[in-house]
Amino acid sequence: MALITEAAPVEPSFDVDKLSYEIFSILEAKFLFGYDDPKLFVEGSALASATPAGKLNPGKKCAGKVRILSIDAGGPTDGLLAAKSLAFLEDSLRRSSGVQDACIADFFDIAAGSGSGGVLAALLFTKGEDGRGRPLFSAAEALKFLAENHRQISRPKIVRRLFRRPKVSVDRVLRKVFSEETLKDTLKPLLIPCYDLSSGGAFVFSRADALETDGFDFKMREVCLATSADPTAVGAVEMKSIDGQTKIAAVDGGIAMSNPTAAAITHVLNNKQEFPYANGVEDLMVVSLGNGDSSPGLYGSGMMTPAPRDLVRIAGEGVSDMVDQSVSMAFGQSWSSNYVRIQGNGFGNRKSPVQKGSNSSSTKLQLEAAEEMLKQKNVESLLFRGKKIGEKTNKEKLNWFAGELVKENERRKTSSYPTVVLKQATPRSSSATISSCSSN
């Protein structure tokens, strides 16, 4: 059997998306060559300089694991499966921790969301107005918000996605929720992608970038519009940064990155300023929330000749599954303990919501389908062998992961090494300061 030897990195000789190339290059390197290789450490980082050749930093084992939440774009359930998963997870966290007002943001260090998943992430990680460092919405409130506004805003007889048309009514809803809050006003690091038509590539709204300069700080209500704008219905959402220097023409984040898990992992592994001891996948705890795979007949008659909107969704689901497979491979032997994927297997024998006339009946069907998907057996990705049906249901998997998140919270209380060192911004300023955050 031939030995695998490490070769010098080769730059792509063809025009590929830079972000995608970097994501999968890092994941491939981690999977093939292992996390103990000091050459994989980021050059110039504090961890690399403090690590002798062939030895890990002594504080690494004490620092704990970085907790990542990733939420897919809408899918057949328009984000309702992910929203229900989050509501169930938050309830489990409250039971496991004994803290009755515990929220999702208390137990994750970074969140990434695309499309309606980006809207959910924004609701759960943007600071509330009470000044207590609590989020705008609980997971249960976010589920209610998503369901109510799906009925109100979605257009009949269209495969719906949240906030399909940036009408005044949609802007009014978002303005009421987010007011003038921007990316700087989030509790934890946040990544929300869109596709920028003006540059012809993915653009990721990032709290870390916003704290560095106002040129990458955007209003949260506009970020939500951008990541959920359907190009087949409304075209691009033109927007600019707080200082007016950065302008983009944004469309659906699901086109750019339907499953943002790999982007979130890459961000953590390369952001040594905020995640100093995260050096490989063994230092991460990741939950990735899908929104259901389409069942046969979802698009009505003519699956052999789907409409343009159907093609966008089909492509998005395919890319989402590919990311799941790649991330599962990158975790290697720790995939079952450090990485959890929650996904539903379509609508089964249900009629498609597209075939229903009223928005209310459509939403009811999607909520019921999402609940059924949570009761399904969890689907697990296997190394080079596709997928298999696991022994636990999605609910059981989420309940187990809640217990692991609570254990991680407790572990940090006795650690002298900060797992996360979050950037903190001075109000409405482009400068940023660093403060230790060892327990959250």
mmCIF file of N, CA and C in Angstrom, residues 45 67 88 101 152 155 172 179 181 186 199 240 258 292 309 313 344-345 396 405 415:
data_model
loop_
_atom_site.group_PDB
_atom_site.id
_atom_site.type_symbol
_atom_site.label_atom_id
_atom_site.label_comp_id
_atom_site.label_asym_id
_atom_site.label_seq_id
_atom_site.Cartn_x
_atom_site.Cartn_y
_atom_site.Cartn_z
ATOM 1 N N SER A 45 1.104 32.964 14.544
ATOM 2 C CA SER A 45 0.115 32.967 15.610
ATOM 3 C C SER A 45 0.796 32.700 16.948
ATOM 4 N N ARG A 67 -17.413 26.035 20.270
ATOM 5 C CA ARG A 67 -18.742 25.520 19.923
ATOM 6 C C ARG A 67 -19.312 26.314 18.744
ATOM 7 N N PHE A 88 -36.093 23.155 20.213
ATOM 8 C CA PHE A 88 -35.935 21.924 20.992
ATOM 9 C C PHE A 88 -34.587 21.910 21.710
ATOM 10 N N ASP A 101 -33.744 30.566 31.977
ATOM 11 C CA ASP A 101 -33.728 31.556 30.896
ATOM 12 C C ASP A 101 -32.495 31.413 30.008
ATOM 13 N N GLN A 152 -47.109 35.918 6.269
ATOM 14 C CA GLN A 152 -47.419 37.299 5.933
ATOM 15 C C GLN A 152 -46.718 37.772 4.661
ATOM 16 N N ARG A 155 -45.184 35.054 -1.150
ATOM 17 C CA ARG A 155 -46.100 35.299 -2.251
ATOM 18 C C ARG A 155 -46.763 34.005 -2.689
ATOM 19 N N ARG A 172 -40.272 47.019 7.054
ATOM 20 C CA ARG A 172 -40.889 47.509 8.291
ATOM 21 C C ARG A 172 -40.786 46.467 9.396
ATOM 22 N N SER A 179 -34.105 47.539 14.463
ATOM 23 C CA SER A 179 -33.896 48.982 14.581
ATOM 24 C C SER A 179 -32.640 49.384 13.794
ATOM 25 N N GLU A 181 -29.513 48.445 14.705
ATOM 26 C CA GLU A 181 -28.426 47.561 15.113
ATOM 27 C C GLU A 181 -27.617 47.113 13.895
ATOM 28 N N THR A 186 -23.695 42.327 17.879
ATOM 29 C CA THR A 186 -23.991 40.915 18.107
ATOM 30 C C THR A 186 -23.244 40.422 19.336
ATOM 31 N N SER A 199 -19.453 41.936 -7.744
ATOM 32 C CA SER A 199 -18.104 41.355 -7.786
ATOM 33 C C SER A 199 -18.103 39.954 -8.365
ATOM 34 N N LYS A 240 -25.119 49.270 1.236
ATOM 35 C CA LYS A 240 -23.780 49.791 1.480
ATOM 36 C C LYS A 240 -23.468 49.745 2.967
ATOM 37 N N SER A 258 -25.013 27.415 0.630
ATOM 38 C CA SER A 258 -26.245 26.882 1.207
ATOM 39 C C SER A 258 -26.012 26.225 2.564
ATOM 40 N N GLY A 292 -34.250 20.028 5.556
ATOM 41 C CA GLY A 292 -34.987 19.009 4.831
ATOM 42 C C GLY A 292 -34.501 18.829 3.410
ATOM 43 N N ARG A 309 -36.436 28.214 -10.420
ATOM 44 C CA ARG A 309 -36.378 28.263 -8.957
ATOM 45 C C ARG A 309 -36.091 26.882 -8.377
ATOM 46 N N ARG A 313 -32.908 25.454 -5.918
ATOM 47 C CA ARG A 313 -33.071 24.693 -4.684
ATOM 48 C C ARG A 313 -32.371 23.339 -4.786
ATOM 49 N N GLY A 344 -33.562 16.400 7.648
ATOM 50 C CA GLY A 344 -34.765 15.621 7.427
ATOM 51 C C GLY A 344 -34.757 14.991 6.048
ATOM 52 N N ASN A 345 -35.489 13.922 5.898
ATOM 53 C CA ASN A 345 -35.535 13.193 4.630
ATOM 54 C C ASN A 345 -36.776 13.545 3.832
ATOM 55 N N GLU A 396 -33.205 12.946 19.703
ATOM 56 C CA GLU A 396 -32.292 12.300 20.648
ATOM 57 C C GLU A 396 -30.864 12.804 20.453
ATOM 58 N N LEU A 405 -22.839 20.302 25.419
ATOM 59 C CA LEU A 405 -22.640 21.750 25.493
ATOM 60 C C LEU A 405 -22.625 22.236 26.942
ATOM 61 N N SER A 415 -11.151 26.257 34.106
ATOM 62 C CA SER A 415 -9.973 26.342 33.239
ATOM 63 C C SER A 415 -9.294 27.700 33.371
#
